mmCIF file of C-alpha atoms and ligand atoms in Angstrom:
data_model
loop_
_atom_site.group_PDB
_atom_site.id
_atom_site.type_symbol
_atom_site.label_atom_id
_atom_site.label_comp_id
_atom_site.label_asym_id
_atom_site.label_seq_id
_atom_site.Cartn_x
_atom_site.Cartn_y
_atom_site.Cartn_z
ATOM 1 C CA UNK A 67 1.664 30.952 21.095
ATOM 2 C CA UNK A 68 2.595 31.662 17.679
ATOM 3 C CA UNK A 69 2.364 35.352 17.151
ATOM 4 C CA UNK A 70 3.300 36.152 13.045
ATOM 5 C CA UNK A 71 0.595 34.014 10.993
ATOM 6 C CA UNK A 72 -2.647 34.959 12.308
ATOM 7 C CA UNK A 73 -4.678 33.362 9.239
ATOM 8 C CA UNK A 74 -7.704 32.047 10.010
ATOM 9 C CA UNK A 75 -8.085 30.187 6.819
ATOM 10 C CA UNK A 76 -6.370 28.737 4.021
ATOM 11 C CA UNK A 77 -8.099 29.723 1.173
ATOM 12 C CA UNK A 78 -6.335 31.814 -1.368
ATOM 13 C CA UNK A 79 -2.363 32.576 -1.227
ATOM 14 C CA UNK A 80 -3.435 35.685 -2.278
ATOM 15 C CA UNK A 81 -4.033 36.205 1.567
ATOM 16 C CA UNK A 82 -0.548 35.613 2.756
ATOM 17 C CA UNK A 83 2.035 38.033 3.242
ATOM 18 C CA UNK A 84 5.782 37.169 2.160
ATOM 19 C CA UNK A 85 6.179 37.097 6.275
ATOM 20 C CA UNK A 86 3.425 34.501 6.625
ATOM 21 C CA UNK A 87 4.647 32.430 3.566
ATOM 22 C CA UNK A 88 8.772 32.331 4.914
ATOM 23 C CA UNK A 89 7.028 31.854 8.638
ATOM 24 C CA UNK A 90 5.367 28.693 7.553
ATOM 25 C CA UNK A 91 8.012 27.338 5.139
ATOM 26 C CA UNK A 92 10.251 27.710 8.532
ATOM 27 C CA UNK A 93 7.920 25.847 10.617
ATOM 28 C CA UNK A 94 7.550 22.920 8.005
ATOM 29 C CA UNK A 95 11.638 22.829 7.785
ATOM 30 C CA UNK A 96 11.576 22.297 11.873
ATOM 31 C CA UNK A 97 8.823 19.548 11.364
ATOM 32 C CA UNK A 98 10.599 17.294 8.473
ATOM 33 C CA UNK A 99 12.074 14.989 11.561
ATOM 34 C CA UNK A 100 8.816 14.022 12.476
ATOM 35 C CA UNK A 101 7.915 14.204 8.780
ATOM 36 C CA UNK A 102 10.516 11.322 8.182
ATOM 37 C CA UNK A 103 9.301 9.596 11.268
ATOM 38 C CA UNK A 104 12.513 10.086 13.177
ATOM 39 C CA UNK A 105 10.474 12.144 15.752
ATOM 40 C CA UNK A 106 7.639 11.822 16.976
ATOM 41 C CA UNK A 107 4.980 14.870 17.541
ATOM 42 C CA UNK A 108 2.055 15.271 20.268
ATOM 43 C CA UNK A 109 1.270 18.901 18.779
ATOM 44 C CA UNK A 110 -2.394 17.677 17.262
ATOM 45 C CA UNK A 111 -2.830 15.052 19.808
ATOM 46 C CA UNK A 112 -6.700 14.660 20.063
ATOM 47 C CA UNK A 113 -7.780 17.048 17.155
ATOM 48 C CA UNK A 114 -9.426 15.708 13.863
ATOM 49 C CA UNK A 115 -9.175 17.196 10.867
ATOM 50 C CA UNK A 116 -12.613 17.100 7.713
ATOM 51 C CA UNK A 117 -11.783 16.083 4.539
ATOM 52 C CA UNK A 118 -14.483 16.882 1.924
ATOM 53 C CA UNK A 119 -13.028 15.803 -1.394
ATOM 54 C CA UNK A 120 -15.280 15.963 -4.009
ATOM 55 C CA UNK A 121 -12.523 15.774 -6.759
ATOM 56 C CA UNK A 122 -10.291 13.255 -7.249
ATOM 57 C CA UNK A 123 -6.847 13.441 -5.205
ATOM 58 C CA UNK A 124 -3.957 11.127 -4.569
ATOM 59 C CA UNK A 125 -1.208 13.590 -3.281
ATOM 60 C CA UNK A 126 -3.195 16.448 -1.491
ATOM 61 C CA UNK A 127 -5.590 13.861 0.127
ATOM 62 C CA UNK A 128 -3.123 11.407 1.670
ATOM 63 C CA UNK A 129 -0.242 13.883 2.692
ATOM 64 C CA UNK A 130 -2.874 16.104 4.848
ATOM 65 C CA UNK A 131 -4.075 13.030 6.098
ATOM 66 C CA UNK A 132 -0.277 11.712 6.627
ATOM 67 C CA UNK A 133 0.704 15.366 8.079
ATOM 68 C CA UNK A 134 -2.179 15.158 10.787
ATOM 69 C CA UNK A 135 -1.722 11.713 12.238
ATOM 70 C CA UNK A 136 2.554 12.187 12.202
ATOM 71 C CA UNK A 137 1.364 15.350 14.825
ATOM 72 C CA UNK A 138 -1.237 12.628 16.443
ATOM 73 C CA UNK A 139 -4.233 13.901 15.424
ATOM 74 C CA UNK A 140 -6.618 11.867 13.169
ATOM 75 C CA UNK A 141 -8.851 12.905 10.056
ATOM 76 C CA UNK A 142 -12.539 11.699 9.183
ATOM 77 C CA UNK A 143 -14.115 12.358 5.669
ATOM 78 C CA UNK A 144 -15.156 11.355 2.097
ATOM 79 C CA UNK A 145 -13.822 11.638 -1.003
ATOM 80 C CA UNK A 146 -16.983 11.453 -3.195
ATOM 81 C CA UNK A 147 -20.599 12.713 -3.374
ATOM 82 C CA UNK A 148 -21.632 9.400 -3.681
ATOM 83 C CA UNK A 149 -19.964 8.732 -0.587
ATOM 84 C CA UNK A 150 -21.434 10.871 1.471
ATOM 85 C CA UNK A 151 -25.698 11.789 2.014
ATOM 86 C CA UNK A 152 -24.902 15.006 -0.692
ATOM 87 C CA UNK A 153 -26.172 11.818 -2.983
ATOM 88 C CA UNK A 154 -29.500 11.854 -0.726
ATOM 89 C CA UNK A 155 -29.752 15.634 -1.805
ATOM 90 C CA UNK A 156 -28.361 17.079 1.388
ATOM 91 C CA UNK A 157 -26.733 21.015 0.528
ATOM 92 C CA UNK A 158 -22.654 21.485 0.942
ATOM 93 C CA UNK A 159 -23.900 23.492 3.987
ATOM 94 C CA UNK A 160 -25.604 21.303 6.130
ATOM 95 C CA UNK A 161 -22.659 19.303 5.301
ATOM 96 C CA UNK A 162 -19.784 20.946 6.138
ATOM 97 C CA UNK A 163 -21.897 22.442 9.467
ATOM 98 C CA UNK A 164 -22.148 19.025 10.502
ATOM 99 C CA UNK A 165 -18.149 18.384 10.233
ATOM 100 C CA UNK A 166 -17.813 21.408 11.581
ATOM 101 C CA UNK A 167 -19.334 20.069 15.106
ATOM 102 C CA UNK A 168 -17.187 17.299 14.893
ATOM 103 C CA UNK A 169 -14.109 18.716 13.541
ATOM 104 C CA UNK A 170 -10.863 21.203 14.262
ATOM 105 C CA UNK A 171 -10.627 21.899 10.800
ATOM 106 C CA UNK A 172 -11.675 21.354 7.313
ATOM 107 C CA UNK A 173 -10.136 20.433 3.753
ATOM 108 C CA UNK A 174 -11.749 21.281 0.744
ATOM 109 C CA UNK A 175 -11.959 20.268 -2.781
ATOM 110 C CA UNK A 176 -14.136 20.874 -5.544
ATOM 111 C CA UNK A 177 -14.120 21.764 -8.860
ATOM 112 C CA UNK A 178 -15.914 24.767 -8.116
ATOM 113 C CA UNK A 179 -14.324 28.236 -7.682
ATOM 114 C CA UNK A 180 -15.378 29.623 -4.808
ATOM 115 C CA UNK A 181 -16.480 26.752 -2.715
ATOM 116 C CA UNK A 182 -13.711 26.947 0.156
ATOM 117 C CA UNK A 183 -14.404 30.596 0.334
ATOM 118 C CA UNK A 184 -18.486 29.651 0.666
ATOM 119 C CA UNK A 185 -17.642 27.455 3.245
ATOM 120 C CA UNK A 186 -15.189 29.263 5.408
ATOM 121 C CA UNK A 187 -18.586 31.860 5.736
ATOM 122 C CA UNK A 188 -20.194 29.742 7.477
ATOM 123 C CA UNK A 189 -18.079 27.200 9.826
ATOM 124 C CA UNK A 190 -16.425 28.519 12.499
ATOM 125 C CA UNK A 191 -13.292 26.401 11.744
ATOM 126 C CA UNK A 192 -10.264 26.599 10.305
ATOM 127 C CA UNK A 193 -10.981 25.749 6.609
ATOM 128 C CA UNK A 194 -7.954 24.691 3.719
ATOM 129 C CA UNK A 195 -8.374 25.095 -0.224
ATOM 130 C CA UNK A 196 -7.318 22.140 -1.157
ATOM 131 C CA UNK A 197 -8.149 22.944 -5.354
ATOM 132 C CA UNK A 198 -11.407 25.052 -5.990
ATOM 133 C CA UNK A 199 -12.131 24.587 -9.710
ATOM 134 C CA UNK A 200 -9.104 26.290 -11.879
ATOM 135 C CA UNK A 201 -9.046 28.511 -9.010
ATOM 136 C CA UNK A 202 -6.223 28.473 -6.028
ATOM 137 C CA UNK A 203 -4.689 25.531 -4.640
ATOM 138 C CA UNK A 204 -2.516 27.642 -2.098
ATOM 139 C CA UNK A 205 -0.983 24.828 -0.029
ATOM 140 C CA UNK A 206 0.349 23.242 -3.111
ATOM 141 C CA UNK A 207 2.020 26.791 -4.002
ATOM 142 C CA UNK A 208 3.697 26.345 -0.154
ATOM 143 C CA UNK A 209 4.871 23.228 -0.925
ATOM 144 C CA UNK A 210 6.436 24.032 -4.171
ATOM 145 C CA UNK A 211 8.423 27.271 -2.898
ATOM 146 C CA UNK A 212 9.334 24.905 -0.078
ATOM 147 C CA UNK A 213 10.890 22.399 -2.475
ATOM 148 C CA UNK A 214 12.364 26.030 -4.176
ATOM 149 C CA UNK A 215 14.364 26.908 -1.078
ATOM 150 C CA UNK A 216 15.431 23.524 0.339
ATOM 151 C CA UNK A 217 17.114 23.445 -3.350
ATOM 152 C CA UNK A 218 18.536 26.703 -4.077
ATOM 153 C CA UNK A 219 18.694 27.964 -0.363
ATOM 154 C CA UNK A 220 16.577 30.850 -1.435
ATOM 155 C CA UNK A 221 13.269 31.624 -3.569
ATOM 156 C CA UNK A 222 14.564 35.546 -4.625
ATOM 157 C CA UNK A 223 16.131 36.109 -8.169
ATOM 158 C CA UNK A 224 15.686 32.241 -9.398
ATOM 159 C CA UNK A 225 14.368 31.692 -12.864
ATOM 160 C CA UNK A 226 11.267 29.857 -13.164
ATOM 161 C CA UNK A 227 9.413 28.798 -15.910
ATOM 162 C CA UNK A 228 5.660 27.561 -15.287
ATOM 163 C CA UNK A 229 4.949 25.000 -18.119
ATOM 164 C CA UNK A 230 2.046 23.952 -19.813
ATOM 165 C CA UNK A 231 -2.111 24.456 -18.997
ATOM 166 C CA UNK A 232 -1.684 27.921 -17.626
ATOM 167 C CA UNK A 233 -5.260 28.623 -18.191
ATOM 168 C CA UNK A 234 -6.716 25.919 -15.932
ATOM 169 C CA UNK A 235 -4.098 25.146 -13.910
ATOM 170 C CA UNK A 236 -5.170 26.023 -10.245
ATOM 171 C CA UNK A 237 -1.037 25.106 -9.061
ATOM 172 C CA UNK A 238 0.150 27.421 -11.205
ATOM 173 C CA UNK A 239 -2.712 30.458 -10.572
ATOM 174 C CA UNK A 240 -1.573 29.838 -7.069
ATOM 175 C CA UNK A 241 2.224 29.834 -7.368
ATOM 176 C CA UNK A 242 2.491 33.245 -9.655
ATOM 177 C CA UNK A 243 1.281 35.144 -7.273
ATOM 178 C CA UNK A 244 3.561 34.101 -4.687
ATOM 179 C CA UNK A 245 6.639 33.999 -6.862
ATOM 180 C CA UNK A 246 5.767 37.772 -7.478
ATOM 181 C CA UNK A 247 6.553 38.274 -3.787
ATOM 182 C CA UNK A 248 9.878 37.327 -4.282
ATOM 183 C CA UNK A 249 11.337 38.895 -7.125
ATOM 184 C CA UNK A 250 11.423 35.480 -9.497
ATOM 185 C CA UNK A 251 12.392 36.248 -13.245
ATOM 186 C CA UNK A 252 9.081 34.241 -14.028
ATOM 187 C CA UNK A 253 8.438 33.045 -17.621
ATOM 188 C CA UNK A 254 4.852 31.357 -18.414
ATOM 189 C CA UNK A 255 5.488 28.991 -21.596
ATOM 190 C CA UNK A 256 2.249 27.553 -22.993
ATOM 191 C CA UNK A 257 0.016 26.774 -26.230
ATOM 192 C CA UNK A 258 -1.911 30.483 -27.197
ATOM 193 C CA UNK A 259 -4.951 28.335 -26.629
ATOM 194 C CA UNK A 260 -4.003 27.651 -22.595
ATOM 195 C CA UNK A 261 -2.126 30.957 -21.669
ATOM 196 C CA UNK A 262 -1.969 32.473 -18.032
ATOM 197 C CA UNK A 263 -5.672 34.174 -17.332
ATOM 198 C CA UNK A 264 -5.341 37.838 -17.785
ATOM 199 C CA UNK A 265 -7.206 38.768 -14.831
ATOM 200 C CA UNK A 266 -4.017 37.285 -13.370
ATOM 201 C CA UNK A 267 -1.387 38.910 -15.370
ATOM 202 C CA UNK A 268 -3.534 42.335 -14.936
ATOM 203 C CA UNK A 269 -3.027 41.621 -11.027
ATOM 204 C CA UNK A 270 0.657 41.033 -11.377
ATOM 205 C CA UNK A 271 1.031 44.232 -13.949
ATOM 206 C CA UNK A 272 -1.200 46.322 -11.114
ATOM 207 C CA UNK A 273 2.154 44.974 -8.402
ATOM 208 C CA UNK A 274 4.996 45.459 -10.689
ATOM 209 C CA UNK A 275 5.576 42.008 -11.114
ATOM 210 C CA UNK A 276 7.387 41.381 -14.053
ATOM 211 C CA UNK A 277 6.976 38.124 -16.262
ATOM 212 C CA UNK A 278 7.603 37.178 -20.077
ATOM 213 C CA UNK A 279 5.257 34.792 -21.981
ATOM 214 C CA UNK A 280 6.882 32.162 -24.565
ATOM 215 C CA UNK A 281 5.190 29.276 -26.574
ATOM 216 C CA UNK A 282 8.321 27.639 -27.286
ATOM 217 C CA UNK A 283 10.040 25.933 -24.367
ATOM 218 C CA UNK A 284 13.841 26.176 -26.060
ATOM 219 C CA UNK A 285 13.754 29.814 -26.188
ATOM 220 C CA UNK A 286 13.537 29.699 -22.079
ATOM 221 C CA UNK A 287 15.334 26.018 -21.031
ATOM 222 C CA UNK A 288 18.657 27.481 -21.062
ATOM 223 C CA UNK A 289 18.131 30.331 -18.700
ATOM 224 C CA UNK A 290 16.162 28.459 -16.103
ATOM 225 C CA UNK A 291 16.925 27.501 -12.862
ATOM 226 C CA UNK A 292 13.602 25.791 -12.229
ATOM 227 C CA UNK A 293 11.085 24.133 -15.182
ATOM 228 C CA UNK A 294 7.807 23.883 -13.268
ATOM 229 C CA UNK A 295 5.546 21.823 -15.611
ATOM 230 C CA UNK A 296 1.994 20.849 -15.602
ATOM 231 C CA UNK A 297 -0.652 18.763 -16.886
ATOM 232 C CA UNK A 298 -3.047 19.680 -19.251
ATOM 233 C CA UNK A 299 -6.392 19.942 -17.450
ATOM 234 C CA UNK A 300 -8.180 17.295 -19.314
ATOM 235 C CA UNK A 301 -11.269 17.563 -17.216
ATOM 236 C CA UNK A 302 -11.708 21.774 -17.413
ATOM 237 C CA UNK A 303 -11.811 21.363 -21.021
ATOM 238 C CA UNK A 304 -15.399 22.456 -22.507
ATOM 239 C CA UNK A 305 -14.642 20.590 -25.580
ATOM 240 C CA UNK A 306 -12.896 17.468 -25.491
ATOM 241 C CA UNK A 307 -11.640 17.778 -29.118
ATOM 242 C CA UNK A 308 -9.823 21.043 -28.171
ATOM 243 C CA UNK A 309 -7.964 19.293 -25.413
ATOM 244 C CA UNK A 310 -7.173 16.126 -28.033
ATOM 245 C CA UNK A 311 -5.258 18.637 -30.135
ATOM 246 C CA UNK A 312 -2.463 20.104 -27.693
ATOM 247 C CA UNK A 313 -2.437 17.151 -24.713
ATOM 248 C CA UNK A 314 0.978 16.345 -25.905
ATOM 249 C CA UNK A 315 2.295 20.274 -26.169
ATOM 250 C CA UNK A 316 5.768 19.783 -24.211
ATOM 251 C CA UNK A 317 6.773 16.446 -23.688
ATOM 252 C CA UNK A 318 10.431 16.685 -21.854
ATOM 253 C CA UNK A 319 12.647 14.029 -21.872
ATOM 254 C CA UNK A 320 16.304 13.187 -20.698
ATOM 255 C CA UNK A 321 17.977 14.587 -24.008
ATOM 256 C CA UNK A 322 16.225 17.859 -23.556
ATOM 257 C CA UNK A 323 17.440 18.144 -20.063
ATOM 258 C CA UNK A 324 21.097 17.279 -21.482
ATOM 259 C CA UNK A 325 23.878 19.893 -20.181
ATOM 260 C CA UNK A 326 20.684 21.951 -18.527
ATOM 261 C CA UNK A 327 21.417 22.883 -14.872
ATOM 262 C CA UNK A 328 17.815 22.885 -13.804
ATOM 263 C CA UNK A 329 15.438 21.324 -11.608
ATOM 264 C CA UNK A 330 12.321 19.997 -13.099
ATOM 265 C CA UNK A 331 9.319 20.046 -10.483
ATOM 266 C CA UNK A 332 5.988 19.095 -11.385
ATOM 267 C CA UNK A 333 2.573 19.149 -8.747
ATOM 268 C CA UNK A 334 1.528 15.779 -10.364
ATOM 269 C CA UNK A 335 -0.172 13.190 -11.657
ATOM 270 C CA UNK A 336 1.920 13.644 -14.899
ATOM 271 C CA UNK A 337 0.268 12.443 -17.713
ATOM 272 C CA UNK A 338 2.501 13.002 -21.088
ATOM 273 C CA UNK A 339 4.493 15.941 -19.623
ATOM 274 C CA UNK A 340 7.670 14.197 -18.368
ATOM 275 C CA UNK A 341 9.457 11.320 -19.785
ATOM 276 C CA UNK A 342 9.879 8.504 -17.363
ATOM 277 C CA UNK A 343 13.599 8.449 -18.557
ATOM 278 C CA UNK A 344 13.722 11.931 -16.684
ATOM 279 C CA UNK A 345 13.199 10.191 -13.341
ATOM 280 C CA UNK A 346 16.828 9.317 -12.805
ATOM 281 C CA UNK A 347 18.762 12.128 -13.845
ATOM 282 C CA UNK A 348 19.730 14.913 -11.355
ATOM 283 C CA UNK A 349 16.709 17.216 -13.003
ATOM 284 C CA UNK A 350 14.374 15.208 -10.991
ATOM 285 C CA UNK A 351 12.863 17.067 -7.974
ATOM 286 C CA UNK A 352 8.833 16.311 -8.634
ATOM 287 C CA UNK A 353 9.017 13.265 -5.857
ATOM 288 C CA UNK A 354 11.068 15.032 -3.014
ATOM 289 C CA UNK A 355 8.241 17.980 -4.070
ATOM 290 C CA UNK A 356 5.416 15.457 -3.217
ATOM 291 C CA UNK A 357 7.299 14.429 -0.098
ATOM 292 C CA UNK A 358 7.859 17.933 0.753
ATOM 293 C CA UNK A 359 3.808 18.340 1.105
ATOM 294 C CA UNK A 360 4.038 16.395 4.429
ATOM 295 C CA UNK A 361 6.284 19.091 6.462
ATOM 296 C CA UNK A 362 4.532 21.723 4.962
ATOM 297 C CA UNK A 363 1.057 20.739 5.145
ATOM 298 C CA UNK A 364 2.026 19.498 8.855
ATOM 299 C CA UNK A 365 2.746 23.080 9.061
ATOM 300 C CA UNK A 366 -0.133 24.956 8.141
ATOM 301 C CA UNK A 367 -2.290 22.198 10.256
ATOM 302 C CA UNK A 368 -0.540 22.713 13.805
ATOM 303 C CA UNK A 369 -0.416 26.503 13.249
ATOM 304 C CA UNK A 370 -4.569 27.240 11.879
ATOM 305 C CA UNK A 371 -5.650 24.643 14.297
ATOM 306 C CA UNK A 372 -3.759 25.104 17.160
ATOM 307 C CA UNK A 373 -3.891 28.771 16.734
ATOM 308 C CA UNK A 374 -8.114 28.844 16.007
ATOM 309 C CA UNK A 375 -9.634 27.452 19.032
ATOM 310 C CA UNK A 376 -12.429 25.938 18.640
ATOM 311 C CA UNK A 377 -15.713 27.545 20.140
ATOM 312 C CA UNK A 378 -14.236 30.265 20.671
ATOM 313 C CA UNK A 379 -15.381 33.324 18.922
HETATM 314 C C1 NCD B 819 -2.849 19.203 -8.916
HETATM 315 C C2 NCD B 819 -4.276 19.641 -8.708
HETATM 316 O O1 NCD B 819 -5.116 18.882 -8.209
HETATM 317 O O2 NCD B 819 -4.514 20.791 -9.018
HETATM 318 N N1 NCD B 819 -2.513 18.035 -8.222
HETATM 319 C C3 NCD B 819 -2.073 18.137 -6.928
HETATM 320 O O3 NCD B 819 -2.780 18.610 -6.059
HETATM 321 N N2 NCD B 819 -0.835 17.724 -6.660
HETATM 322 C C4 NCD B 819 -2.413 19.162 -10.322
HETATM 323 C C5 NCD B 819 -3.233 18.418 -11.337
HETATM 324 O O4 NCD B 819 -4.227 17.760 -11.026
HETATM 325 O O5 NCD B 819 -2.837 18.476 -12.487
#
């Protein structure tokens, strides 16, 4: 039985050690066979895994559900209030204790902070942040140093700029920390209005994490080794009109990227962040990322539920 990552729960990357983060990134690299469907895996044979989406989700939804059935286990769920008896008034509780009888783990998103964290009180499952609000989104941070190290063959020293809505972005809440464990020459680039929350920079000031804040993307693209862009979080926005006037902030397109040697990565959906022209240059690394959330998800779901038996505490 696996001994290093004794997590019960996914919920905030916060929680992981640099030894729990390389552990799992190992794991997913050992799992891409069955990933690609060139092997196949009994490892979650008979388990079924909760989704409780209650935000929209293309990526996150169908590569957890993808990583559970390549290991042979199945998933049940909804991906809406409306779908579910929460539109009959029924609490988050009584919902998620019900999936809890009928589940080996649970996956979680909402656009409330928090709501993983609620949860995980009171199920006696594993339970995965899949997005809370513009809080965490933790697995998406594994996936993206993932895609980091497949590239580079390391994550320690790279230069990274994170790109774009830094102030509701949960990827990019999630990924700072972790790039602070490893030493990354991290640059946030963003509008004044959407900067990095300072609670955050205050917690990677309090570590001795070092980082530089731009507004202007040329001053960084030529020292970068990876542009990690986002979109601008339309629907965190208390005022529409304040979103209408810096949706199009950094657009970057093929000429940009001329002579650059960087990678651009991006969690997606991309709205008007990335030119499509970008898609076939050698910059282009934001569809092997999404791909890379199969291995790495497949991961994280054979080690919390294999390693959390059920009815067992
Ligand atoms: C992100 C999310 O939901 O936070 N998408 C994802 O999970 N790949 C990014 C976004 O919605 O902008």
């Amino acid at each position: 039985m696996i001994e290093i990552f004794n997590l019960k729960n996914v919920i905030s990357i916060k929680d992981f050690s640099k030894e729990d983060i390389n552990y799992i990134l190992d794991e997913a690299k050992k799992l891409e066979k069955v990933a690609k469907s060139q092997a196949i895996s009994n490892d979650l044979n008979g388990k079924i895994l909760g989704m409780m989406f209650f935000e929209p989700s293309t990526r996150t939804k169908l590569s957890f559900e993808t990583a559970m059935k390549r290991l042979s286990g199945a998933c049940v769920g909804f991906d809406s209030v409306s779908s579910s008896s929460m539109e009959k008034g029924e609490s988050i509780a009584d919902t998620a204790k019900m999936l809890e009888s009928y589940c080996d783990g649970l996956v979680i998103r909402h656009e409330l902070e928090g709501v993983s964290q609620f949860i995980s009180e009171i199920v006696n499952i594993p339970v995965i942040n899949a997005g809370d609000g513009a809080g965490q989104h933790p697995t998406q941070t594994l996936l993206d140093l993932y895609t980091m190290r497949e590239e580079f063959g390391h994550i320690e020293n790279l230069n990274v700029a994170l790109v774009g809505d830094l102030k509701y972005g949960r990827t990019v809440h999630s990924l700072a920390y972790a790039l602070g464990l490893y030493n990354v020459n991290m640059t946030f680039v963003s509008p004044n209005e959407l900067r990095m929350p300072k609670e955050i920079l205050r917690d990677l000031e309090k570590n001795n994490i070092k980082y530089k804040e731009n507004t202007d993307l040329n001053d960084v693209i030529d020292d970068i080794d990876v542009l990690y862009d986002t979109r601008i979080q339309k629907e965190r926005f208390p005022d529409v009109e304040e979103y209408l006037k810096i949706k199009d902030a950094y657009l970057i397109n093929k000429k940009m990227l001329e002579g650059k040697d960087l990678i651009v990565m991006h969690p997606l959906p991309r709205i008007n962040e990335i030119d499509y022209d970008v898609d076939d240059t050698k910059h282009n690394r934001y569809f092997k990322q999404a791909f890379n959330a199969v291995p790495v998800r497949m991961a994280i779901l054979k080690n919390l539920i294999l390693n959390n038996k059920k009815f067992e505490d």
